[in-house]
């Protein structure tokens, strides 16, 4: 039976399609939906979030939800996964994700400098306030002129950084002790440390499917085995499939999730889903490695709490929280951070064994930036500009890509995940696009199961220029050529 929130969401989707609700019109609030349809606050919120995940409405901070417009162009939304159990893959053989990723990257390297990169999920440099960052850095140098030539001997994260990130965590509903916060070299090191802390070679780690290829690489190089769990483009990882895995895989040690703007699908996990996920991990003794690098890119009228907010175990907590300022604050600093719950002492030991002392310079810059009101103003500007770029990119997809292409506009973020018509190979498209000076991210990069050959991730991090639009036109033409090559020639009538 279709859930009640999906039934109500379908009603509003019909109203939008029929023109009863027009672009820019304010949607009923959560409380208005409760009164109008006699439903709970949770159901009303699910309705709006589902419409948002489908690209039908957009959330505006402190204002509410509004009907989203795409210039009259509406693409089919992303589909739910067809299976609700762990995806089949041989856990006892070398999967070779590093080799396959290396092949993709080597092809791009041999192609030389590319005029157009639609494959990297990074904001363009123009989206950062370099002048403000330079002023902050100069002020820090004046205050501590020896900071770049002084190497601290203590193997600890700087207290000012710990305190600043603890205050920052409070803004999204999580209370962390400053002493439990550790600085890392970007988000990748945080996830890598978490994997090392919870698993040994031969153990199994559950991941979302599709997932960021860097997570698959990190699992493989450690001699661990990745078990892919189907992921909904609307609610995130399938808890039913994860429950099956927890009961049937004796060496399952943890699960890695991206709850906000899941990479590459762009889903935002509902609070009820996060709460159930934490409870499931507690019940089965699994480490929940929460990669929350994209939370601040979500456009939402309410505070988005990470799964860590439901981790009530204190020092014995099951959630290892990983985050970074690399995409939001200053990519060049690669400043990440984490709080590892019951594995905190082990993570600190592993961190010291690898890198010894932390970099004070980047920690202090990050701490003082996040503590200032300018940080949130910067993020609001960035979210607004990225929304424009995503919508422009979606229009280009609708205009130039073949009929049958599907996507859902995520409520934030740096990329679009597309399902292409059956018959189009994104691997072949990758090779063809390189010859035209365009880099993309084909679907098979995001799995170890051989799936997603007709899926594609495209970056929306750069301003939508005429060059970018021409790139979309070129990709559409290449896909049209692939489809045309599959069509049989019409038979000639006998004279």
Tab-separated table of C-alpha atoms in Angstrom:
chain	number	residue	atom	x	y	z
A	1	UNK	CA	0.000	0.000	0.000
A	2	UNK	CA	1.269	3.453	-0.899
A	3	UNK	CA	2.254	5.439	2.225
A	4	UNK	CA	-0.072	8.301	3.132
A	5	UNK	CA	2.602	10.963	2.599
A	6	UNK	CA	3.205	9.673	-0.945
A	7	UNK	CA	-0.539	9.833	-1.678
A	8	UNK	CA	-0.711	13.455	-0.521
A	9	UNK	CA	2.495	14.315	-2.371
A	10	UNK	CA	0.977	12.871	-5.567
A	11	UNK	CA	-2.052	15.138	-5.078
A	12	UNK	CA	0.166	18.223	-4.980
A	13	UNK	CA	2.283	16.977	-7.887
A	14	UNK	CA	-0.919	16.780	-9.952
A	15	UNK	CA	-1.874	20.301	-8.873
A	16	UNK	CA	1.528	21.607	-9.957
A	17	UNK	CA	1.366	19.763	-13.281
A	18	UNK	CA	-2.151	21.075	-13.911
A	19	UNK	CA	-1.107	24.650	-13.181
A	20	UNK	CA	-3.266	25.035	-10.082
A	21	UNK	CA	-0.054	25.709	-8.175
A	22	UNK	CA	2.277	27.851	-10.258
A	23	UNK	CA	6.059	28.468	-10.004
A	24	UNK	CA	6.892	30.830	-7.155
A	25	UNK	CA	3.648	30.178	-5.281
A	26	UNK	CA	4.033	29.465	-1.579
A	27	UNK	CA	3.095	25.922	-0.521
A	28	UNK	CA	0.926	25.282	2.539
A	29	UNK	CA	3.024	25.170	5.708
A	30	UNK	CA	3.486	22.000	7.742
A	31	UNK	CA	0.777	23.075	10.175
A	32	UNK	CA	-1.579	24.052	7.354
A	33	UNK	CA	-1.129	20.605	5.792
A	34	UNK	CA	-1.858	18.993	9.169
A	35	UNK	CA	-5.126	20.903	9.519
A	36	UNK	CA	-6.163	20.568	5.885
A	37	UNK	CA	-5.607	16.806	5.607
A	38	UNK	CA	-5.874	15.752	9.268
A	39	UNK	CA	-2.407	14.241	9.323
A	40	UNK	CA	0.475	14.335	11.786
A	41	UNK	CA	3.350	16.813	11.716
A	42	UNK	CA	5.653	14.000	10.633
A	43	UNK	CA	3.451	13.070	7.660
A	44	UNK	CA	3.055	16.708	6.606
A	45	UNK	CA	6.809	17.221	6.707
A	46	UNK	CA	7.348	14.022	4.695
A	47	UNK	CA	4.988	15.376	2.016
A	48	UNK	CA	6.993	18.574	1.601
A	49	UNK	CA	10.359	16.813	1.694
A	50	UNK	CA	9.217	14.289	-0.905
A	51	UNK	CA	8.032	17.090	-3.201
A	52	UNK	CA	11.388	18.796	-2.616
A	53	UNK	CA	13.341	15.639	-3.472
A	54	UNK	CA	11.337	15.358	-6.700
A	55	UNK	CA	12.250	18.904	-7.673
A	56	UNK	CA	8.627	20.114	-7.461
A	57	UNK	CA	9.144	22.569	-4.601
A	58	UNK	CA	12.085	24.365	-3.029
A	59	UNK	CA	12.782	25.301	0.570
A	60	UNK	CA	13.667	28.897	1.345
A	61	UNK	CA	15.353	29.463	4.666
A	62	UNK	CA	13.109	30.929	7.369
A	63	UNK	CA	10.274	31.363	4.865
A	64	UNK	CA	8.890	27.970	3.823
A	65	UNK	CA	8.377	25.893	0.692
A	66	UNK	CA	7.605	27.297	-2.762
A	67	UNK	CA	6.654	25.724	-6.075
A	68	UNK	CA	9.787	25.398	-8.143
A	69	UNK	CA	9.862	26.537	-11.753
A	70	UNK	CA	12.068	25.221	-14.545
A	71	UNK	CA	10.902	27.345	-17.399
A	72	UNK	CA	8.025	24.989	-18.138
A	73	UNK	CA	10.339	21.993	-18.464
A	74	UNK	CA	9.685	19.016	-16.191
A	75	UNK	CA	11.772	15.856	-16.397
A	76	UNK	CA	10.730	12.445	-15.065
A	77	UNK	CA	11.930	11.949	-11.491
A	78	UNK	CA	14.399	9.375	-10.233
A	79	UNK	CA	13.057	5.879	-9.612
A	80	UNK	CA	13.103	3.892	-6.391
A	81	UNK	CA	15.462	0.869	-6.315
A	82	UNK	CA	13.889	-2.334	-7.621
A	83	UNK	CA	15.427	-4.549	-4.926
A	84	UNK	CA	15.329	-4.271	-1.151
A	85	UNK	CA	18.146	-6.622	-0.203
A	86	UNK	CA	21.952	-6.360	-0.352
A	87	UNK	CA	23.117	-6.177	-3.959
A	88	UNK	CA	24.809	-9.294	-5.299
A	89	UNK	CA	28.588	-9.200	-5.471
A	90	UNK	CA	31.287	-11.720	-4.675
A	91	UNK	CA	32.688	-10.615	-1.332
A	92	UNK	CA	35.511	-13.157	-1.518
A	93	UNK	CA	37.373	-11.821	-4.554
A	94	UNK	CA	39.338	-8.675	-5.310
A	95	UNK	CA	36.829	-6.237	-6.779
A	96	UNK	CA	39.314	-3.933	-8.494
A	97	UNK	CA	37.606	-0.589	-7.934
A	98	UNK	CA	40.970	1.160	-7.599
A	99	UNK	CA	42.112	-0.268	-10.896
A	100	UNK	CA	38.922	0.785	-12.660
A	101	UNK	CA	39.015	4.306	-11.192
A	102	UNK	CA	42.673	4.568	-12.185
A	103	UNK	CA	41.746	3.705	-15.771
A	104	UNK	CA	39.158	6.490	-15.862
A	105	UNK	CA	41.566	9.006	-14.345
A	106	UNK	CA	44.440	7.946	-16.575
A	107	UNK	CA	42.306	8.459	-19.671
A	108	UNK	CA	41.533	11.993	-18.504
A	109	UNK	CA	45.215	12.642	-17.750
A	110	UNK	CA	46.321	11.458	-21.182
A	111	UNK	CA	43.680	13.658	-22.803
A	112	UNK	CA	45.586	16.678	-21.425
A	113	UNK	CA	44.041	19.862	-20.000
A	114	UNK	CA	40.309	19.750	-20.637
A	115	UNK	CA	38.315	22.882	-21.495
A	116	UNK	CA	35.268	21.683	-19.545
A	117	UNK	CA	35.178	19.601	-16.349
A	118	UNK	CA	31.669	18.356	-15.565
A	119	UNK	CA	33.001	15.436	-13.526
A	120	UNK	CA	34.304	17.053	-10.325
A	121	UNK	CA	31.825	17.836	-7.544
A	122	UNK	CA	33.544	21.015	-6.349
A	123	UNK	CA	32.345	24.631	-6.170
A	124	UNK	CA	34.022	27.018	-8.573
A	125	UNK	CA	36.645	29.354	-7.043
A	126	UNK	CA	34.355	32.301	-7.817
A	127	UNK	CA	31.878	31.008	-5.191
A	128	UNK	CA	34.368	31.632	-2.379
A	129	UNK	CA	35.177	35.000	-0.823
A	130	UNK	CA	38.939	34.898	-1.322
A	131	UNK	CA	39.400	38.495	-0.176
A	132	UNK	CA	37.691	37.852	3.161
A	133	UNK	CA	39.718	34.692	3.646
A	134	UNK	CA	42.928	36.590	2.890
A	135	UNK	CA	42.032	39.281	5.437
A	136	UNK	CA	41.389	36.597	8.056
A	137	UNK	CA	44.741	34.949	7.266
A	138	UNK	CA	46.615	38.257	7.421
A	139	UNK	CA	45.052	39.069	10.778
A	140	UNK	CA	46.116	35.688	12.133
A	141	UNK	CA	49.690	36.241	10.893
A	142	UNK	CA	49.851	39.645	12.554
A	143	UNK	CA	48.597	38.141	15.798
A	144	UNK	CA	50.912	35.107	15.660
A	145	UNK	CA	53.837	35.975	13.341
A	146	UNK	CA	55.695	32.724	14.145
A	147	UNK	CA	52.771	30.412	13.418
A	148	UNK	CA	54.211	29.131	10.109
A	149	UNK	CA	57.653	28.320	11.568
A	150	UNK	CA	56.551	26.893	14.902
A	151	UNK	CA	55.853	23.173	15.172
A	152	UNK	CA	53.849	22.256	18.302
A	153	UNK	CA	55.043	19.165	20.105
A	154	UNK	CA	51.699	18.056	21.508
A	155	UNK	CA	49.915	15.437	19.348
A	156	UNK	CA	46.511	17.018	19.868
A	157	UNK	CA	43.984	19.044	17.955
A	158	UNK	CA	44.197	22.759	18.762
A	159	UNK	CA	41.806	23.644	21.629
A	160	UNK	CA	40.466	26.710	19.785
A	161	UNK	CA	39.474	24.511	16.846
A	162	UNK	CA	37.853	21.932	19.135
A	163	UNK	CA	35.815	24.587	20.928
A	164	UNK	CA	34.757	26.281	17.705
A	165	UNK	CA	33.590	23.014	16.128
A	166	UNK	CA	31.765	22.030	19.327
A	167	UNK	CA	29.861	25.343	19.162
A	168	UNK	CA	29.259	24.760	15.458
A	169	UNK	CA	27.799	21.296	16.192
A	170	UNK	CA	25.318	22.862	18.610
A	171	UNK	CA	23.853	24.895	15.727
A	172	UNK	CA	22.668	21.655	14.121
A	173	UNK	CA	21.475	19.950	17.284
A	174	UNK	CA	24.463	17.903	18.445
A	175	UNK	CA	26.289	18.304	21.753
A	176	UNK	CA	29.932	17.258	21.462
A	177	UNK	CA	32.611	17.630	24.120
A	178	UNK	CA	35.487	19.679	22.664
A	179	UNK	CA	37.955	16.989	23.781
A	180	UNK	CA	36.120	14.465	21.579
A	181	UNK	CA	36.703	16.470	18.389
A	182	UNK	CA	39.738	15.750	16.263
A	183	UNK	CA	41.118	17.653	13.285
A	184	UNK	CA	41.804	15.693	10.094
A	185	UNK	CA	43.252	16.303	6.661
A	186	UNK	CA	39.932	16.715	4.908
A	187	UNK	CA	36.903	14.464	5.125
A	188	UNK	CA	38.659	11.572	3.400
A	189	UNK	CA	41.132	11.112	6.255
A	190	UNK	CA	38.267	11.144	8.760
A	191	UNK	CA	36.480	8.310	6.924
A	192	UNK	CA	39.739	6.396	6.501
A	193	UNK	CA	40.519	6.672	10.215
A	194	UNK	CA	37.011	5.472	11.028
A	195	UNK	CA	37.427	2.398	8.813
A	196	UNK	CA	40.781	1.567	10.386
A	197	UNK	CA	39.303	1.910	13.872
A	198	UNK	CA	36.327	-0.424	13.415
A	199	UNK	CA	37.470	-3.142	11.008
A	200	UNK	CA	40.301	-5.529	10.164
A	201	UNK	CA	41.243	-7.092	6.795
A	202	UNK	CA	38.535	-9.493	5.685
A	203	UNK	CA	35.751	-7.672	7.520
A	204	UNK	CA	32.692	-6.346	5.688
A	205	UNK	CA	31.531	-2.718	5.527
A	206	UNK	CA	28.059	-1.871	4.220
A	207	UNK	CA	27.806	1.115	1.861
A	208	UNK	CA	25.046	2.873	-0.030
A	209	UNK	CA	24.539	1.920	-3.659
A	210	UNK	CA	25.382	3.922	-5.661
A	211	UNK	CA	28.060	5.565	-3.529
A	212	UNK	CA	31.054	7.885	-3.824
A	213	UNK	CA	33.880	5.908	-5.402
A	214	UNK	CA	36.387	7.246	-2.856
A	215	UNK	CA	34.602	5.240	-0.139
A	216	UNK	CA	34.863	2.053	-2.215
A	217	UNK	CA	38.555	2.742	-2.805
A	218	UNK	CA	39.214	3.292	0.909
A	219	UNK	CA	37.517	-0.007	1.758
A	220	UNK	CA	39.405	-1.956	-0.890
A	221	UNK	CA	42.924	-0.733	-0.069
A	222	UNK	CA	42.418	-1.894	3.538
A	223	UNK	CA	41.590	-5.446	2.545
A	224	UNK	CA	37.989	-4.919	3.622
A	225	UNK	CA	34.964	-6.004	1.608
A	226	UNK	CA	32.193	-3.637	0.532
A	227	UNK	CA	28.581	-4.822	0.714
A	228	UNK	CA	26.352	-2.502	-1.319
A	229	UNK	CA	22.907	-1.690	0.070
A	230	UNK	CA	20.199	-0.229	-2.235
A	231	UNK	CA	19.671	3.483	-1.736
A	232	UNK	CA	16.460	5.423	-2.377
A	233	UNK	CA	16.850	8.770	-4.199
A	234	UNK	CA	14.374	10.176	-1.673
A	235	UNK	CA	15.130	8.663	1.749
A	236	UNK	CA	18.615	7.180	1.506
A	237	UNK	CA	19.853	3.721	2.444
A	238	UNK	CA	17.326	0.856	2.589
A	239	UNK	CA	16.968	-0.079	6.252
A	240	UNK	CA	15.248	-3.333	5.292
A	241	UNK	CA	18.236	-4.412	3.199
A	242	UNK	CA	20.681	-3.305	5.882
A	243	UNK	CA	18.755	-5.311	8.483
A	244	UNK	CA	19.077	-8.419	6.280
A	245	UNK	CA	22.790	-7.822	5.934
A	246	UNK	CA	23.228	-7.379	9.699
A	247	UNK	CA	21.488	-10.697	10.361
A	248	UNK	CA	23.188	-12.723	7.627
A	249	UNK	CA	26.748	-11.381	7.314
A	250	UNK	CA	28.742	-12.399	10.428
A	251	UNK	CA	31.738	-10.203	9.576
A	252	UNK	CA	29.745	-7.022	9.015
A	253	UNK	CA	31.400	-4.377	11.188
A	254	UNK	CA	29.910	-1.075	10.095
A	255	UNK	CA	28.050	1.018	7.550
A	256	UNK	CA	29.059	4.244	5.802
A	257	UNK	CA	26.266	6.686	4.934
A	258	UNK	CA	25.997	10.213	3.544
A	259	UNK	CA	22.670	11.338	5.074
A	260	UNK	CA	22.502	14.809	3.503
A	261	UNK	CA	22.765	15.077	-0.297
A	262	UNK	CA	23.868	11.472	-0.661
A	263	UNK	CA	26.546	11.129	-3.288
A	264	UNK	CA	25.677	10.745	-6.111
A	265	UNK	CA	21.857	10.594	-5.856
A	266	UNK	CA	21.311	13.714	-3.748
A	267	UNK	CA	18.793	12.287	-1.266
A	268	UNK	CA	18.262	13.836	2.171
A	269	UNK	CA	17.512	11.234	4.833
A	270	UNK	CA	14.371	12.015	6.911
A	271	UNK	CA	14.825	12.286	10.678
A	272	UNK	CA	12.738	9.180	11.339
A	273	UNK	CA	15.005	7.258	8.978
A	274	UNK	CA	18.138	8.487	10.797
A	275	UNK	CA	16.682	7.502	14.151
A	276	UNK	CA	15.868	3.985	12.934
A	277	UNK	CA	19.304	3.685	11.351
A	278	UNK	CA	21.066	4.529	14.625
A	279	UNK	CA	18.823	2.103	16.538
A	280	UNK	CA	19.594	-0.652	14.024
A	281	UNK	CA	23.343	-0.101	14.390
A	282	UNK	CA	23.096	-0.101	18.191
A	283	UNK	CA	21.049	-3.322	18.134
A	284	UNK	CA	23.568	-5.159	15.943
A	285	UNK	CA	26.741	-3.566	17.313
A	286	UNK	CA	27.625	-1.888	14.012
A	287	UNK	CA	29.684	1.263	13.686
A	288	UNK	CA	27.746	3.971	11.860
A	289	UNK	CA	30.281	6.064	9.949
A	290	UNK	CA	28.406	9.256	9.112
A	291	UNK	CA	29.944	11.270	6.262
A	292	UNK	CA	28.252	14.652	6.645
A	293	UNK	CA	30.320	16.754	4.257
A	294	UNK	CA	27.318	18.118	2.301
A	295	UNK	CA	24.879	19.033	5.111
A	296	UNK	CA	25.521	22.781	4.853
A	297	UNK	CA	24.694	22.729	1.134
A	298	UNK	CA	21.079	21.654	1.740
A	299	UNK	CA	18.446	24.353	1.323
A	300	UNK	CA	16.025	23.760	4.167
A	301	UNK	CA	13.772	25.991	6.290
A	302	UNK	CA	14.597	23.909	9.373
A	303	UNK	CA	17.785	22.684	11.052
A	304	UNK	CA	19.043	19.405	9.631
A	305	UNK	CA	20.260	17.158	12.422
A	306	UNK	CA	22.792	14.455	11.568
A	307	UNK	CA	22.329	10.851	12.689
A	308	UNK	CA	24.801	11.660	15.477
A	309	UNK	CA	21.965	13.597	17.168
A	310	UNK	CA	20.255	10.253	17.923
A	311	UNK	CA	23.425	8.650	19.274
A	312	UNK	CA	22.589	8.695	22.979
A	313	UNK	CA	25.422	6.454	24.132
A	314	UNK	CA	27.966	9.165	25.029
A	315	UNK	CA	31.478	7.730	25.134
A	316	UNK	CA	30.046	4.380	24.041
A	317	UNK	CA	28.299	5.900	21.023
A	318	UNK	CA	27.927	3.903	17.807
A	319	UNK	CA	28.189	6.906	15.446
A	320	UNK	CA	31.510	8.170	14.111
A	321	UNK	CA	30.775	11.643	12.796
A	322	UNK	CA	32.957	12.858	9.899
A	323	UNK	CA	32.771	16.293	8.288
A	324	UNK	CA	34.876	18.858	6.488
A	325	UNK	CA	35.091	22.515	5.552
A	326	UNK	CA	36.920	21.687	2.316
A	327	UNK	CA	33.955	22.297	0.031
A	328	UNK	CA	32.294	25.102	1.982
A	329	UNK	CA	35.090	27.216	3.490
A	330	UNK	CA	38.516	26.899	1.842
A	331	UNK	CA	39.308	23.894	-0.392
A	332	UNK	CA	43.002	24.700	-0.310
A	333	UNK	CA	43.240	24.058	3.452
A	334	UNK	CA	41.646	20.592	3.360
A	335	UNK	CA	40.383	21.015	6.919
A	336	UNK	CA	38.275	18.131	8.188
A	337	UNK	CA	37.110	17.010	11.616
A	338	UNK	CA	35.521	14.057	13.369
A	339	UNK	CA	34.092	12.755	16.640
A	340	UNK	CA	34.451	9.002	17.011
A	341	UNK	CA	32.260	7.964	19.951
A	342	UNK	CA	33.394	4.680	21.498
A	343	UNK	CA	36.340	4.543	19.074
A	344	UNK	CA	37.673	7.988	20.053
A	345	UNK	CA	40.846	6.759	21.793
A	346	UNK	CA	41.699	4.369	18.973
A	347	UNK	CA	41.184	7.070	16.323
A	348	UNK	CA	43.453	9.444	18.235
A	349	UNK	CA	46.154	6.765	18.408
A	350	UNK	CA	45.865	6.002	14.687
A	351	UNK	CA	45.955	9.689	13.800
A	352	UNK	CA	49.133	10.273	15.814
A	353	UNK	CA	50.806	7.181	14.349
A	354	UNK	CA	50.212	8.509	10.840
A	355	UNK	CA	50.659	12.252	10.906
A	356	UNK	CA	52.041	13.138	14.333
A	357	UNK	CA	51.288	16.833	14.917
A	358	UNK	CA	48.300	18.647	13.433
A	359	UNK	CA	48.559	21.753	11.300
A	360	UNK	CA	47.792	24.722	13.586
A	361	UNK	CA	47.491	27.305	10.804
A	362	UNK	CA	44.511	25.769	9.004
A	363	UNK	CA	42.761	24.853	12.266
A	364	UNK	CA	42.818	28.420	13.551
A	365	UNK	CA	41.691	29.857	10.224
A	366	UNK	CA	38.789	27.406	10.124
A	367	UNK	CA	37.862	28.007	13.767
A	368	UNK	CA	37.709	31.775	13.410
A	369	UNK	CA	35.771	31.580	10.172
A	370	UNK	CA	33.103	29.192	11.461
A	371	UNK	CA	32.736	31.232	14.655
A	372	UNK	CA	31.934	34.402	12.697
A	373	UNK	CA	28.534	35.502	11.375
A	374	UNK	CA	30.182	35.945	7.969
A	375	UNK	CA	30.371	32.156	7.576
A	376	UNK	CA	26.617	31.636	7.483
A	377	UNK	CA	26.176	34.644	5.167
A	378	UNK	CA	28.747	33.079	2.849
A	379	UNK	CA	26.908	29.731	2.908
A	380	UNK	CA	23.564	31.395	2.147
A	381	UNK	CA	25.100	33.103	-0.894
A	382	UNK	CA	26.723	29.871	-2.021
A	383	UNK	CA	23.504	27.857	-1.654
A	384	UNK	CA	21.556	30.439	-3.625
A	385	UNK	CA	24.103	30.507	-6.469
A	386	UNK	CA	24.331	26.717	-6.601
A	387	UNK	CA	20.526	26.532	-6.826
A	388	UNK	CA	20.645	28.765	-9.923
A	389	UNK	CA	23.373	26.620	-11.464
A	390	UNK	CA	21.533	23.347	-10.751
A	391	UNK	CA	18.356	24.658	-12.343
A	392	UNK	CA	20.243	25.949	-15.383
A	393	UNK	CA	21.927	22.570	-15.730
A	394	UNK	CA	18.577	20.768	-15.422
A	395	UNK	CA	17.133	22.954	-18.173
A	396	UNK	CA	20.075	22.057	-20.396
A	397	UNK	CA	19.504	18.350	-19.697
A	398	UNK	CA	15.833	18.711	-20.648
A	399	UNK	CA	16.737	20.684	-23.766
A	400	UNK	CA	19.603	18.635	-25.187
A	401	UNK	CA	19.506	15.092	-23.747
A	402	UNK	CA	17.455	12.257	-25.298
A	403	UNK	CA	13.837	11.647	-24.373
A	404	UNK	CA	13.554	9.265	-21.442
A	405	UNK	CA	16.330	10.887	-19.407
A	406	UNK	CA	15.366	11.010	-15.736
A	407	UNK	CA	16.579	13.106	-12.795
A	408	UNK	CA	15.389	14.690	-9.592
A	409	UNK	CA	16.612	18.106	-8.625
A	410	UNK	CA	18.206	17.653	-5.199
A	411	UNK	CA	17.492	20.301	-2.547
A	412	UNK	CA	21.060	21.540	-2.699
A	413	UNK	CA	24.533	20.389	-3.593
A	414	UNK	CA	26.991	20.357	-6.435
A	415	UNK	CA	25.814	17.747	-8.933
A	416	UNK	CA	22.976	16.003	-10.749
A	417	UNK	CA	22.512	12.232	-10.995
A	418	UNK	CA	20.917	11.209	-14.283
A	419	UNK	CA	19.379	7.981	-15.487
A	420	UNK	CA	19.886	7.820	-19.259
A	421	UNK	CA	17.701	5.910	-21.706
A	422	UNK	CA	18.497	2.197	-21.842
A	423	UNK	CA	21.041	1.568	-24.540
A	424	UNK	CA	23.309	4.490	-23.721
A	425	UNK	CA	26.640	3.528	-22.194
A	426	UNK	CA	28.026	6.189	-19.872
A	427	UNK	CA	31.450	4.488	-20.075
A	428	UNK	CA	31.458	4.903	-23.843
A	429	UNK	CA	30.119	8.434	-23.418
A	430	UNK	CA	33.056	9.180	-21.089
A	431	UNK	CA	35.536	8.190	-23.797
A	432	UNK	CA	33.674	10.124	-26.480
A	433	UNK	CA	33.330	13.224	-24.277
A	434	UNK	CA	37.089	13.290	-23.561
A	435	UNK	CA	37.727	13.551	-27.301
A	436	UNK	CA	35.488	16.654	-27.247
A	437	UNK	CA	37.332	18.167	-24.290
A	438	UNK	CA	34.664	17.314	-21.688
A	439	UNK	CA	35.095	15.303	-18.511
A	440	UNK	CA	32.110	13.558	-16.903
A	441	UNK	CA	31.616	10.961	-14.147
A	442	UNK	CA	30.091	7.740	-15.569
A	443	UNK	CA	27.791	5.594	-13.432
A	444	UNK	CA	30.088	2.548	-13.075
A	445	UNK	CA	32.509	4.683	-11.023
A	446	UNK	CA	29.983	4.602	-8.166
A	447	UNK	CA	29.619	0.839	-7.653
A	448	UNK	CA	31.412	-2.493	-7.431
A	449	UNK	CA	28.426	-4.482	-8.708
A	450	UNK	CA	28.575	-3.697	-12.429
A	451	UNK	CA	25.405	-1.593	-12.246
A	452	UNK	CA	24.621	1.972	-13.345
A	453	UNK	CA	26.072	1.717	-16.860
A	454	UNK	CA	23.307	4.019	-18.119
A	455	UNK	CA	23.683	6.503	-15.256
A	456	UNK	CA	25.768	9.648	-15.133
A	457	UNK	CA	26.837	12.312	-12.624
A	458	UNK	CA	27.309	15.878	-13.848
A	459	UNK	CA	28.771	18.718	-11.800
A	460	UNK	CA	26.870	21.969	-11.277
A	461	UNK	CA	29.630	23.630	-9.282
A	462	UNK	CA	30.678	26.115	-11.949
A	463	UNK	CA	28.733	29.098	-13.310
A	464	UNK	CA	26.550	28.129	-16.265
A	465	UNK	CA	28.360	29.851	-19.134
A	466	UNK	CA	27.849	29.489	-22.891
A	467	UNK	CA	30.787	27.036	-22.816
A	468	UNK	CA	28.963	24.874	-20.274
A	469	UNK	CA	25.764	24.972	-22.300
A	470	UNK	CA	27.677	23.981	-25.418
A	471	UNK	CA	29.105	21.062	-23.413
A	472	UNK	CA	25.594	19.837	-22.609
A	473	UNK	CA	24.651	20.183	-26.275
A	474	UNK	CA	27.679	18.094	-27.240
A	475	UNK	CA	26.876	15.385	-24.701
A	476	UNK	CA	23.303	15.223	-25.970
A	477	UNK	CA	24.523	14.820	-29.550
A	478	UNK	CA	26.921	12.034	-28.533
A	479	UNK	CA	24.093	10.186	-26.775
A	480	UNK	CA	21.841	10.630	-29.802
A	481	UNK	CA	24.582	9.077	-31.932
A	482	UNK	CA	24.777	6.088	-29.576
A	483	UNK	CA	21.031	5.537	-29.855
A	484	UNK	CA	21.056	5.966	-33.629
A	485	UNK	CA	23.815	3.368	-33.995
A	486	UNK	CA	21.534	0.796	-32.349
A	487	UNK	CA	18.642	1.346	-34.766
A	488	UNK	CA	18.392	-1.105	-37.681
A	489	UNK	CA	18.462	0.448	-41.127
A	490	UNK	CA	14.987	0.506	-42.718
A	491	UNK	CA	14.533	-2.287	-45.230
A	492	UNK	CA	14.329	-1.201	-48.864
A	493	UNK	CA	11.077	-2.024	-50.591
A	494	UNK	CA	11.307	-4.301	-53.547
A	495	UNK	CA	11.064	-2.473	-56.821
